[in-house]
Amino acid sequence: MVIEEVSKSFGDFKVLNEVSLGIKKGEFFSLLGPSGCGKTTLLRIIAGFESPDYGLVTFDGADVLPLPPNRRQANTVFQNYALFPHLTVFENVAFPLRIKRFPKAEISPRVNEYLKLVQLEGHAHKKPNQLSGGQKQRVAIARALINEPRVLLLDEPLSALDAKLRQHMLIELDQIHDKIGITFIYVTHDQQEALSVSDRIAVMNQGNVLQVGTPHEIYESPATDFVARFIGEINLFDATVTRVNKLDQPLLPAIAPSETTEYMAELETPELGRIKVTTVDEVEPGQKVVFTVRPEKIVISKEKPTTKREDINLFQGTVDEPIYSGFQTKFYIKIAQPAAAADRNTEQKKVLIRVIKQHANYSDEGPDIVWKDDVYLSWSANDGYIVGVKE
Ligand SMILES: Nc1ncnc2c1ncn2[C@@H]1O[C@H](COP(=O)(O)OP(=O)(O)O)[C@@H](O)[C@H]1O
Ligand SMILES: [Mg+2]
């Protein structure tokens, strides 16, 4: 499916701004973004409930915009289930077949096959009000799939369920996707949901697609500071590029394809002083950028790390707040400011860095690091990112 420069306004308000996406056949593709960014509107355009002001939507190369929803072979599962309350589970699922005047003898085996797919075999005779939220959503999924659409559109289908059930249903959805192999387009504002099931994700904000990539790409190399901020926890700093060297040997062979060039850049930040970071984007001395490093990439220790590696960033600080949660501790570390920065700010600004330490085994010193401890923070140039080039 190809979406090309699709734009949509409601009155003066531009909800979608030249959105372009290529979605592969059979892919589990997620549209991820905060509430109001235009996800549902894009889904409704794909489904045919809304038409774009301009742009193109094609399935298998054919323009579908002139087609009404029922001729697009794209069925939608909504958050509120939209079941027929007076019909049984069986009749809800059979409904699309009856509309299509399917031969009576074929309806029952087919409905049972789809009830089995969503694990509702024993519930065929029940009415929707006798079902739990998760079961209702499964009926909706079976009903959307029974016509064998080319695409299943899911608009925040799990948001009405409680957290534990949501996890469970997500795994089931993934299994259903694997079994039937059609394209799923999954809308969510929940980054954990999107990261855990998607083949690829499009991150949206204010009607724009900011980045399309695998969960790993989106998490590990966010294209903009919005993406970095929206996915997971981060530390962000404004910085100025002071030096750039081309690397002969890439440090990230797994992420960077062999033909891309990698650079080691040196940044100056008001809060931390000098930072080393690798980047595949060309940056130049003098450019203003945003630098980010994820909390779990930072190594925290009471002893000074002994490594002599050139690419390690090392800072000293004091534990401002440890938040213990069993499997990990999140620390807020107050950083000792570089001399130059301390000179400039007569009143010392408090710079906090977030660090997350997983507690892997009993010899782990993480839980022993407590409030007011002096600690070292270190991370390699590979673990930070330049996420926004400003000028
Ligand atoms: N029919 C409509 N008329 C006017 N404004 C709308 C309409 N549909 C959506 N909007 C507005 O468009 C924006 C994007 O909505 P939506 O696509 O539902 O976002 P999301 O699904 O990402 O939360 C919101 O500000 C919403 O209020
Ligand atoms: Mg929505």
Short mmCIF file of C-alpha atoms and ligand atoms in Angstrom, two decimals:
data_model
loop_
_atom_site.label_atom_id
_atom_site.label_comp_id
_atom_site.label_asym_id
_atom_site.label_seq_id
_atom_site.Cartn_x
_atom_site.Cartn_y
_atom_site.Cartn_z
CA MET A 1 0.00 0.00 0.00
CA VAL A 2 1.30 3.41 -0.90
CA ILE A 3 0.17 6.66 0.67
CA GLU A 4 1.49 9.62 -1.22
CA GLU A 5 1.46 13.21 -0.02
CA VAL A 6 -1.91 12.85 1.64
CA SER A 7 -3.15 16.11 3.15
CA LYS A 8 -6.33 16.88 5.03
CA SER A 9 -7.69 19.98 6.71
CA PHE A 10 -10.79 20.50 8.82
CA GLY A 11 -11.60 24.19 8.28
CA ASP A 12 -8.36 26.09 8.77
CA PHE A 13 -6.82 23.25 10.76
CA LYS A 14 -4.38 21.08 8.85
CA VAL A 15 -4.66 17.59 10.34
CA LEU A 16 -2.42 15.76 7.84
CA ASN A 17 0.48 17.43 6.11
CA GLU A 18 1.65 15.64 2.95
CA VAL A 19 1.92 12.25 4.59
CA SER A 20 3.77 9.66 2.51
CA LEU A 21 4.19 6.02 3.54
CA GLY A 22 4.91 2.72 1.82
CA ILE A 23 3.42 -0.23 3.69
CA LYS A 24 4.51 -3.70 2.61
CA LYS A 25 2.18 -6.61 2.04
CA GLY A 26 1.79 -8.70 5.18
CA GLU A 27 3.51 -6.15 7.37
CA PHE A 28 2.48 -5.31 10.95
CA PHE A 29 2.75 -1.55 10.57
CA SER A 30 2.01 0.90 13.39
CA LEU A 31 1.08 4.58 13.34
CA LEU A 32 2.39 5.93 16.62
CA GLY A 33 1.92 9.44 17.94
CA PRO A 34 0.30 11.54 20.64
CA SER A 35 -3.43 12.09 20.78
CA GLY A 36 -4.63 14.50 18.09
CA CYS A 37 -1.69 14.01 15.70
CA GLY A 38 -3.90 12.70 12.90
CA LYS A 39 -3.63 8.90 13.22
CA THR A 40 -7.35 8.17 13.12
CA THR A 41 -7.88 10.60 10.26
CA LEU A 42 -5.21 8.80 8.22
CA LEU A 43 -6.78 5.44 9.02
CA ARG A 44 -10.23 6.72 8.00
CA ILE A 45 -8.79 7.94 4.71
CA ILE A 46 -7.30 4.48 4.07
CA ALA A 47 -10.62 2.84 5.01
CA GLY A 48 -12.63 5.22 2.83
CA PHE A 49 -14.64 6.97 5.56
CA GLU A 50 -12.89 10.25 4.81
CA SER A 51 -11.35 11.64 1.64
CA PRO A 52 -8.09 13.57 1.52
CA ASP A 53 -7.90 17.13 0.17
CA TYR A 54 -5.15 15.89 -2.07
CA GLY A 55 -2.75 12.98 -2.31
CA LEU A 56 -2.99 9.37 -3.38
CA VAL A 57 -3.77 6.01 -1.75
CA THR A 58 -3.07 2.84 -3.73
CA PHE A 59 -3.41 -0.87 -2.87
CA ASP A 60 -1.32 -3.15 -5.08
CA GLY A 61 -0.78 -0.25 -7.44
CA ALA A 62 -4.50 0.54 -7.90
CA ASP A 63 -5.99 3.89 -6.83
CA VAL A 64 -8.59 3.17 -4.12
CA LEU A 65 -9.72 6.73 -3.43
CA PRO A 66 -12.72 6.52 -5.79
CA LEU A 67 -13.90 3.32 -4.06
CA PRO A 68 -16.42 3.31 -1.19
CA PRO A 69 -15.30 1.62 2.09
CA ASN A 70 -17.00 -1.70 1.36
CA ARG A 71 -15.11 -2.09 -1.91
CA ARG A 72 -11.63 -1.45 -0.54
CA GLN A 73 -11.09 -4.76 1.26
CA ALA A 74 -9.82 -2.84 4.26
CA ASN A 75 -11.75 -3.61 7.45
CA THR A 76 -11.51 -1.66 10.68
CA VAL A 77 -11.48 -2.73 14.32
CA PHE A 78 -12.51 0.14 16.58
CA GLN A 79 -11.68 0.85 20.21
CA ASN A 80 -15.33 0.60 21.26
CA TYR A 81 -15.85 -2.77 19.49
CA ALA A 82 -18.97 -1.58 17.60
CA LEU A 83 -20.73 -4.96 17.97
CA PHE A 84 -24.44 -5.46 17.34
CA PRO A 85 -25.79 -5.85 20.90
CA HIS A 86 -28.91 -7.82 19.94
CA LEU A 87 -27.01 -10.43 17.88
CA THR A 88 -25.13 -13.42 19.26
CA VAL A 89 -21.38 -13.76 18.89
CA PHE A 90 -22.01 -16.17 16.02
CA GLU A 91 -24.34 -13.77 14.23
CA ASN A 92 -22.02 -10.80 14.77
CA VAL A 93 -19.22 -12.68 13.05
CA ALA A 94 -21.55 -14.09 10.36
CA PHE A 95 -22.97 -10.64 9.58
CA PRO A 96 -20.52 -9.66 6.80
CA LEU A 97 -21.13 -13.01 5.09
CA ARG A 98 -24.92 -12.61 5.26
CA ILE A 99 -24.61 -9.13 3.74
CA LYS A 100 -22.66 -10.68 0.92
CA ARG A 101 -25.35 -13.38 0.53
CA PHE A 102 -22.96 -16.20 1.18
CA PRO A 103 -24.48 -19.69 0.68
CA LYS A 104 -26.00 -20.74 4.02
CA ALA A 105 -24.09 -24.03 4.16
CA GLU A 106 -20.77 -22.23 3.98
CA ILE A 107 -21.48 -19.70 6.69
CA SER A 108 -21.33 -21.94 9.71
CA PRO A 109 -17.96 -23.63 9.03
CA ARG A 110 -16.41 -20.32 8.16
CA VAL A 111 -17.70 -18.54 11.26
CA ASN A 112 -16.47 -21.41 13.41
CA GLU A 113 -13.06 -21.25 11.79
CA TYR A 114 -12.76 -17.55 12.68
CA LEU A 115 -14.14 -18.03 16.19
CA LYS A 116 -11.42 -20.62 16.64
CA LEU A 117 -8.79 -18.20 15.35
CA VAL A 118 -9.72 -15.74 18.10
CA GLN A 119 -10.25 -18.48 20.69
CA LEU A 120 -13.97 -17.98 21.19
CA GLU A 121 -15.23 -21.42 20.12
CA GLY A 122 -17.31 -21.95 23.24
CA HIS A 123 -18.99 -18.54 23.18
CA ALA A 124 -20.86 -18.58 19.88
CA HIS A 125 -24.34 -18.40 21.44
CA LYS A 126 -23.62 -15.54 23.85
CA LYS A 127 -24.68 -11.94 23.44
CA PRO A 128 -22.04 -9.17 23.59
CA ASN A 129 -23.16 -8.06 27.07
CA GLN A 130 -22.23 -11.52 28.41
CA LEU A 131 -18.61 -11.07 27.28
CA SER A 132 -15.56 -9.44 28.85
CA GLY A 133 -13.88 -6.49 27.12
CA GLY A 134 -11.16 -8.70 25.67
CA GLN A 135 -13.70 -11.19 24.34
CA LYS A 136 -15.75 -8.42 22.72
CA GLN A 137 -12.65 -7.16 20.99
CA ARG A 138 -11.95 -10.68 19.70
CA VAL A 139 -15.45 -10.86 18.22
CA ALA A 140 -14.76 -7.55 16.48
CA ILE A 141 -11.48 -8.92 15.12
CA ALA A 142 -13.13 -12.12 13.84
CA ARG A 143 -15.89 -10.09 12.20
CA ALA A 144 -13.33 -7.82 10.53
CA LEU A 145 -11.30 -10.76 9.23
CA ILE A 146 -14.03 -13.09 8.02
CA ASN A 147 -14.31 -11.35 4.66
CA GLU A 148 -10.59 -11.92 4.14
CA PRO A 149 -9.68 -8.27 3.64
CA ARG A 150 -6.33 -7.24 2.21
CA VAL A 151 -5.73 -4.95 5.14
CA LEU A 152 -6.88 -4.95 8.75
CA LEU A 153 -7.02 -1.47 10.27
CA LEU A 154 -6.92 -1.33 14.06
CA ASP A 155 -7.63 1.98 15.78
CA GLU A 156 -6.34 1.79 19.38
CA PRO A 157 -8.16 -1.55 19.71
CA LEU A 158 -6.82 -2.33 23.16
CA SER A 159 -7.09 1.01 24.90
CA ALA A 160 -10.32 0.12 26.69
CA LEU A 161 -8.72 -2.93 28.32
CA ASP A 162 -6.73 -2.99 31.54
CA ALA A 163 -2.94 -3.16 31.35
CA LYS A 164 -2.45 -6.88 31.94
CA LEU A 165 -5.16 -7.92 29.48
CA ARG A 166 -3.73 -5.45 26.97
CA GLN A 167 -0.37 -7.26 27.03
CA HIS A 168 -2.12 -10.56 26.57
CA MET A 169 -4.29 -9.37 23.67
CA LEU A 170 -1.25 -7.82 22.03
CA ILE A 171 0.49 -11.20 21.95
CA GLU A 172 -2.68 -12.77 20.56
CA LEU A 173 -2.97 -10.11 17.87
CA ASP A 174 0.59 -10.82 16.88
CA GLN A 175 -0.16 -14.54 16.64
CA ILE A 176 -3.29 -13.90 14.55
CA HIS A 177 -1.21 -11.72 12.25
CA ASP A 178 1.37 -14.49 11.86
CA LYS A 179 -1.34 -17.04 11.08
CA ILE A 180 -3.29 -15.14 8.44
CA GLY A 181 -0.44 -13.08 7.01
CA ILE A 182 -2.41 -10.02 5.85
CA THR A 183 -1.30 -6.43 6.34
CA PHE A 184 -2.13 -4.93 9.75
CA ILE A 185 -2.12 -1.18 10.26
CA TYR A 186 -2.20 -0.57 13.97
CA VAL A 187 -2.88 2.85 15.48
CA THR A 188 -1.67 3.58 18.98
CA HIS A 189 -0.37 6.36 21.19
CA ASP A 190 1.43 3.78 23.35
CA GLN A 191 5.09 3.40 22.44
CA GLN A 192 5.47 0.12 24.33
CA GLU A 193 2.66 -1.45 22.32
CA ALA A 194 4.13 -0.24 19.06
CA LEU A 195 7.68 -1.33 19.90
CA SER A 196 6.64 -4.81 20.98
CA VAL A 197 4.57 -5.96 17.99
CA SER A 198 5.39 -3.90 14.91
CA ASP A 199 7.53 -4.83 11.95
CA ARG A 200 7.81 -1.10 11.30
CA ILE A 201 6.52 2.06 12.94
CA ALA A 202 5.71 5.51 11.60
CA VAL A 203 6.09 8.12 14.33
CA MET A 204 3.69 11.03 13.79
CA ASN A 205 3.30 14.44 15.33
CA GLN A 206 0.97 17.29 14.33
CA GLY A 207 0.05 15.73 11.02
CA ASN A 208 3.62 14.95 9.98
CA VAL A 209 5.43 11.64 9.73
CA LEU A 210 8.73 12.22 11.51
CA GLN A 211 10.34 8.83 11.07
CA VAL A 212 9.58 5.40 9.67
CA GLY A 213 11.63 2.46 10.82
CA THR A 214 11.84 -0.83 12.68
CA PRO A 215 11.31 -0.66 16.45
CA HIS A 216 15.06 -0.99 16.85
CA GLU A 217 15.80 1.86 14.45
CA ILE A 218 13.21 4.13 16.05
CA TYR A 219 14.48 3.42 19.52
CA GLU A 220 18.20 3.36 18.82
CA SER A 221 18.48 6.08 16.20
CA PRO A 222 15.64 8.55 16.65
CA ALA A 223 15.55 10.98 13.73
CA THR A 224 14.38 14.01 15.69
CA ASP A 225 14.33 15.13 19.28
CA PHE A 226 10.55 14.65 19.31
CA VAL A 227 10.96 10.98 18.39
CA ALA A 228 13.68 10.54 21.00
CA ARG A 229 11.50 12.16 23.64
CA PHE A 230 8.35 10.27 22.68
CA ILE A 231 9.93 6.81 22.65
CA GLY A 232 11.33 5.73 25.98
CA GLU A 233 13.16 7.88 28.48
CA ILE A 234 15.99 10.14 27.50
CA ASN A 235 18.46 12.84 28.43
CA LEU A 236 18.55 15.77 26.02
CA PHE A 237 21.11 18.56 25.76
CA ASP A 238 21.58 21.50 23.43
CA ALA A 239 25.07 21.43 21.99
CA THR A 240 27.40 22.99 19.47
CA VAL A 241 29.58 20.89 17.17
CA THR A 242 33.25 21.76 17.75
CA ARG A 243 35.10 19.11 15.77
CA VAL A 244 34.30 16.34 13.27
CA ASN A 245 36.54 13.47 12.18
CA LYS A 246 35.72 10.83 9.62
CA LEU A 247 36.13 7.33 11.02
CA ASP A 248 38.09 4.85 8.88
CA GLN A 249 36.53 1.92 10.68
CA PRO A 250 32.86 2.20 11.51
CA LEU A 251 32.04 1.64 15.16
CA LEU A 252 28.53 0.52 14.36
CA PRO A 253 28.83 -2.12 11.63
CA ALA A 254 25.54 -3.72 12.69
CA ILE A 255 23.50 -0.54 12.37
CA ALA A 256 25.28 1.40 9.66
CA PRO A 257 25.35 -0.27 6.24
CA SER A 258 28.92 -0.65 5.00
CA GLU A 259 28.64 2.15 2.46
CA THR A 260 27.67 4.80 5.00
CA THR A 261 30.41 6.93 6.45
CA GLU A 262 30.60 7.40 10.16
CA TYR A 263 31.94 10.45 11.93
CA MET A 264 33.24 11.06 15.40
CA ALA A 265 31.99 14.45 16.48
CA GLU A 266 32.93 16.50 19.47
CA LEU A 267 30.19 18.64 20.97
CA GLU A 268 30.30 21.41 23.51
CA THR A 269 27.33 21.60 25.86
CA PRO A 270 26.69 24.33 28.42
CA GLU A 271 25.71 21.73 31.04
CA LEU A 272 28.30 18.98 30.61
CA GLY A 273 31.19 20.48 28.70
CA ARG A 274 32.66 18.28 25.99
CA ILE A 275 30.88 15.17 24.66
CA LYS A 276 32.07 12.69 22.04
CA VAL A 277 29.44 11.13 19.81
CA THR A 278 29.46 9.08 16.63
CA THR A 279 27.09 10.04 13.85
CA VAL A 280 26.27 8.96 10.31
CA ASP A 281 24.84 12.39 9.48
CA GLU A 282 27.28 14.95 8.21
CA VAL A 283 27.63 17.74 10.73
CA GLU A 284 29.98 20.69 10.70
CA PRO A 285 31.82 22.63 13.37
CA GLY A 286 29.68 25.53 14.54
CA GLN A 287 26.36 23.77 13.98
CA LYS A 288 23.83 23.80 16.80
CA VAL A 289 22.43 20.36 17.52
CA VAL A 290 20.49 18.42 20.13
CA PHE A 291 22.30 15.56 21.79
CA THR A 292 20.61 12.60 23.48
CA VAL A 293 21.65 9.55 25.47
CA ARG A 294 19.25 6.97 26.87
CA PRO A 295 19.31 6.38 30.65
CA GLU A 296 19.99 2.64 30.33
CA LYS A 297 23.07 3.24 28.16
CA ILE A 298 24.88 5.10 30.93
CA VAL A 299 27.12 3.07 33.21
CA ILE A 300 27.04 4.19 36.83
CA SER A 301 29.77 3.24 39.32
CA LYS A 302 31.30 4.40 42.56
CA GLU A 303 34.78 3.49 41.35
CA LYS A 304 36.33 5.40 38.49
CA PRO A 305 36.16 3.23 35.33
CA THR A 306 39.65 2.10 34.32
CA THR A 307 39.14 2.02 30.56
CA LYS A 308 41.54 4.04 28.41
CA ARG A 309 39.28 3.98 25.38
CA GLU A 310 39.21 7.25 23.47
CA ASP A 311 35.50 7.09 22.79
CA ILE A 312 34.29 6.98 26.38
CA ASN A 313 32.51 9.96 27.89
CA LEU A 314 33.14 10.25 31.60
CA PHE A 315 31.42 12.53 34.11
CA GLN A 316 31.30 12.86 37.85
CA GLY A 317 28.20 13.55 39.84
CA THR A 318 26.20 13.03 43.00
CA VAL A 319 23.11 10.88 43.45
CA ASP A 320 20.22 13.29 43.79
CA GLU A 321 17.44 10.73 43.84
CA PRO A 322 17.46 6.95 43.51
CA ILE A 323 14.13 5.30 42.63
CA TYR A 324 14.32 1.58 43.37
CA SER A 325 11.82 -0.68 41.65
CA GLY A 326 13.11 -4.19 42.21
CA PHE A 327 14.43 -5.16 38.81
CA GLN A 328 16.06 -1.78 38.28
CA THR A 329 16.90 1.52 39.89
CA LYS A 330 16.42 4.87 38.21
CA PHE A 331 18.84 7.51 39.41
CA TYR A 332 18.79 11.24 38.98
CA ILE A 333 22.43 12.29 39.08
CA LYS A 334 23.46 15.86 39.76
CA ILE A 335 26.40 16.57 37.51
CA ALA A 336 29.50 18.44 38.62
CA GLN A 337 29.63 21.25 36.10
CA PRO A 338 32.65 21.82 33.90
CA ALA A 339 34.88 24.67 35.10
CA ALA A 340 34.05 26.89 32.13
CA ALA A 341 30.32 26.51 32.61
CA ALA A 342 30.59 27.08 36.34
CA ASP A 343 32.42 30.33 35.63
CA ARG A 344 29.69 31.54 33.34
CA ASN A 345 26.87 30.72 35.73
CA THR A 346 27.66 32.36 39.02
CA GLU A 347 24.59 30.73 40.46
CA GLN A 348 25.13 27.05 39.65
CA LYS A 349 22.32 25.54 37.64
CA LYS A 350 21.40 22.04 38.66
CA VAL A 351 22.01 19.60 35.80
CA LEU A 352 20.34 16.25 36.26
CA ILE A 353 21.05 13.16 34.21
CA ARG A 354 18.76 10.16 34.34
CA VAL A 355 20.41 6.78 34.60
CA ILE A 356 18.67 3.41 34.67
CA LYS A 357 20.53 0.47 36.12
CA GLN A 358 19.13 -3.03 35.62
CA HIS A 359 19.77 -5.36 38.54
CA ALA A 360 21.00 -8.47 36.81
CA ASN A 361 22.40 -10.55 39.66
CA TYR A 362 23.36 -10.57 43.30
CA SER A 363 26.87 -9.18 42.75
CA ASP A 364 25.38 -6.08 41.21
CA GLU A 365 26.34 -2.99 43.17
CA GLY A 366 23.38 -1.00 41.80
CA PRO A 367 21.21 -1.26 44.92
CA ASP A 368 24.20 -0.14 47.04
CA ILE A 369 24.42 3.21 45.33
CA VAL A 370 22.39 5.54 47.48
CA TRP A 371 21.36 9.16 47.91
CA LYS A 372 24.29 11.62 48.03
CA ASP A 373 26.87 9.08 46.85
CA ASP A 374 29.57 10.45 44.56
CA VAL A 375 29.48 8.46 41.34
CA TYR A 376 31.02 8.22 37.89
CA LEU A 377 28.86 8.12 34.79
CA SER A 378 30.25 6.84 31.53
CA TRP A 379 28.98 5.97 28.09
CA SER A 380 30.61 5.31 24.76
CA ALA A 381 30.41 7.70 21.83
CA ASN A 382 28.26 5.05 20.13
CA ASP A 383 25.55 5.22 22.73
CA GLY A 384 24.68 8.88 22.27
CA TYR A 385 22.93 10.44 19.29
CA ILE A 386 22.65 13.72 17.52
CA VAL A 387 18.89 14.02 17.04
CA GLY A 388 18.33 17.51 15.75
CA VAL A 389 20.47 19.79 13.64
CA LYS A 390 19.22 23.30 14.28
CA GLU A 391 21.24 25.55 11.97
N1 LIG B 1 -14.44 15.56 11.53
C1 LIG B 1 -13.60 16.42 12.14
N2 LIG B 1 -13.89 17.75 12.17
C2 LIG B 1 -13.05 18.63 12.75
N3 LIG B 1 -11.89 18.29 13.35
C3 LIG B 1 -11.56 16.99 13.36
C4 LIG B 1 -12.39 15.99 12.76
N4 LIG B 1 -11.78 14.80 12.91
C5 LIG B 1 -10.63 15.03 13.59
N5 LIG B 1 -10.49 16.35 13.85
C6 LIG B 1 -9.34 16.97 14.53
O1 LIG B 1 -8.17 16.56 13.86
C7 LIG B 1 -7.12 16.32 14.79
C8 LIG B 1 -6.57 14.94 14.59
O2 LIG B 1 -7.54 14.01 14.97
P1 LIG B 1 -7.32 12.45 14.91
O3 LIG B 1 -6.99 12.05 13.53
O4 LIG B 1 -8.51 11.83 15.55
O5 LIG B 1 -6.03 12.27 15.82
P2 LIG B 1 -5.51 11.00 16.65
O6 LIG B 1 -6.23 9.79 16.17
O7 LIG B 1 -4.04 10.96 16.35
O8 LIG B 1 -5.77 11.29 18.08
C9 LIG B 1 -7.70 16.57 16.16
O9 LIG B 1 -7.34 17.87 16.56
C10 LIG B 1 -9.19 16.47 15.94
O10 LIG B 1 -9.88 17.27 16.85
MG MG B 2 -7.40 8.47 17.20
#
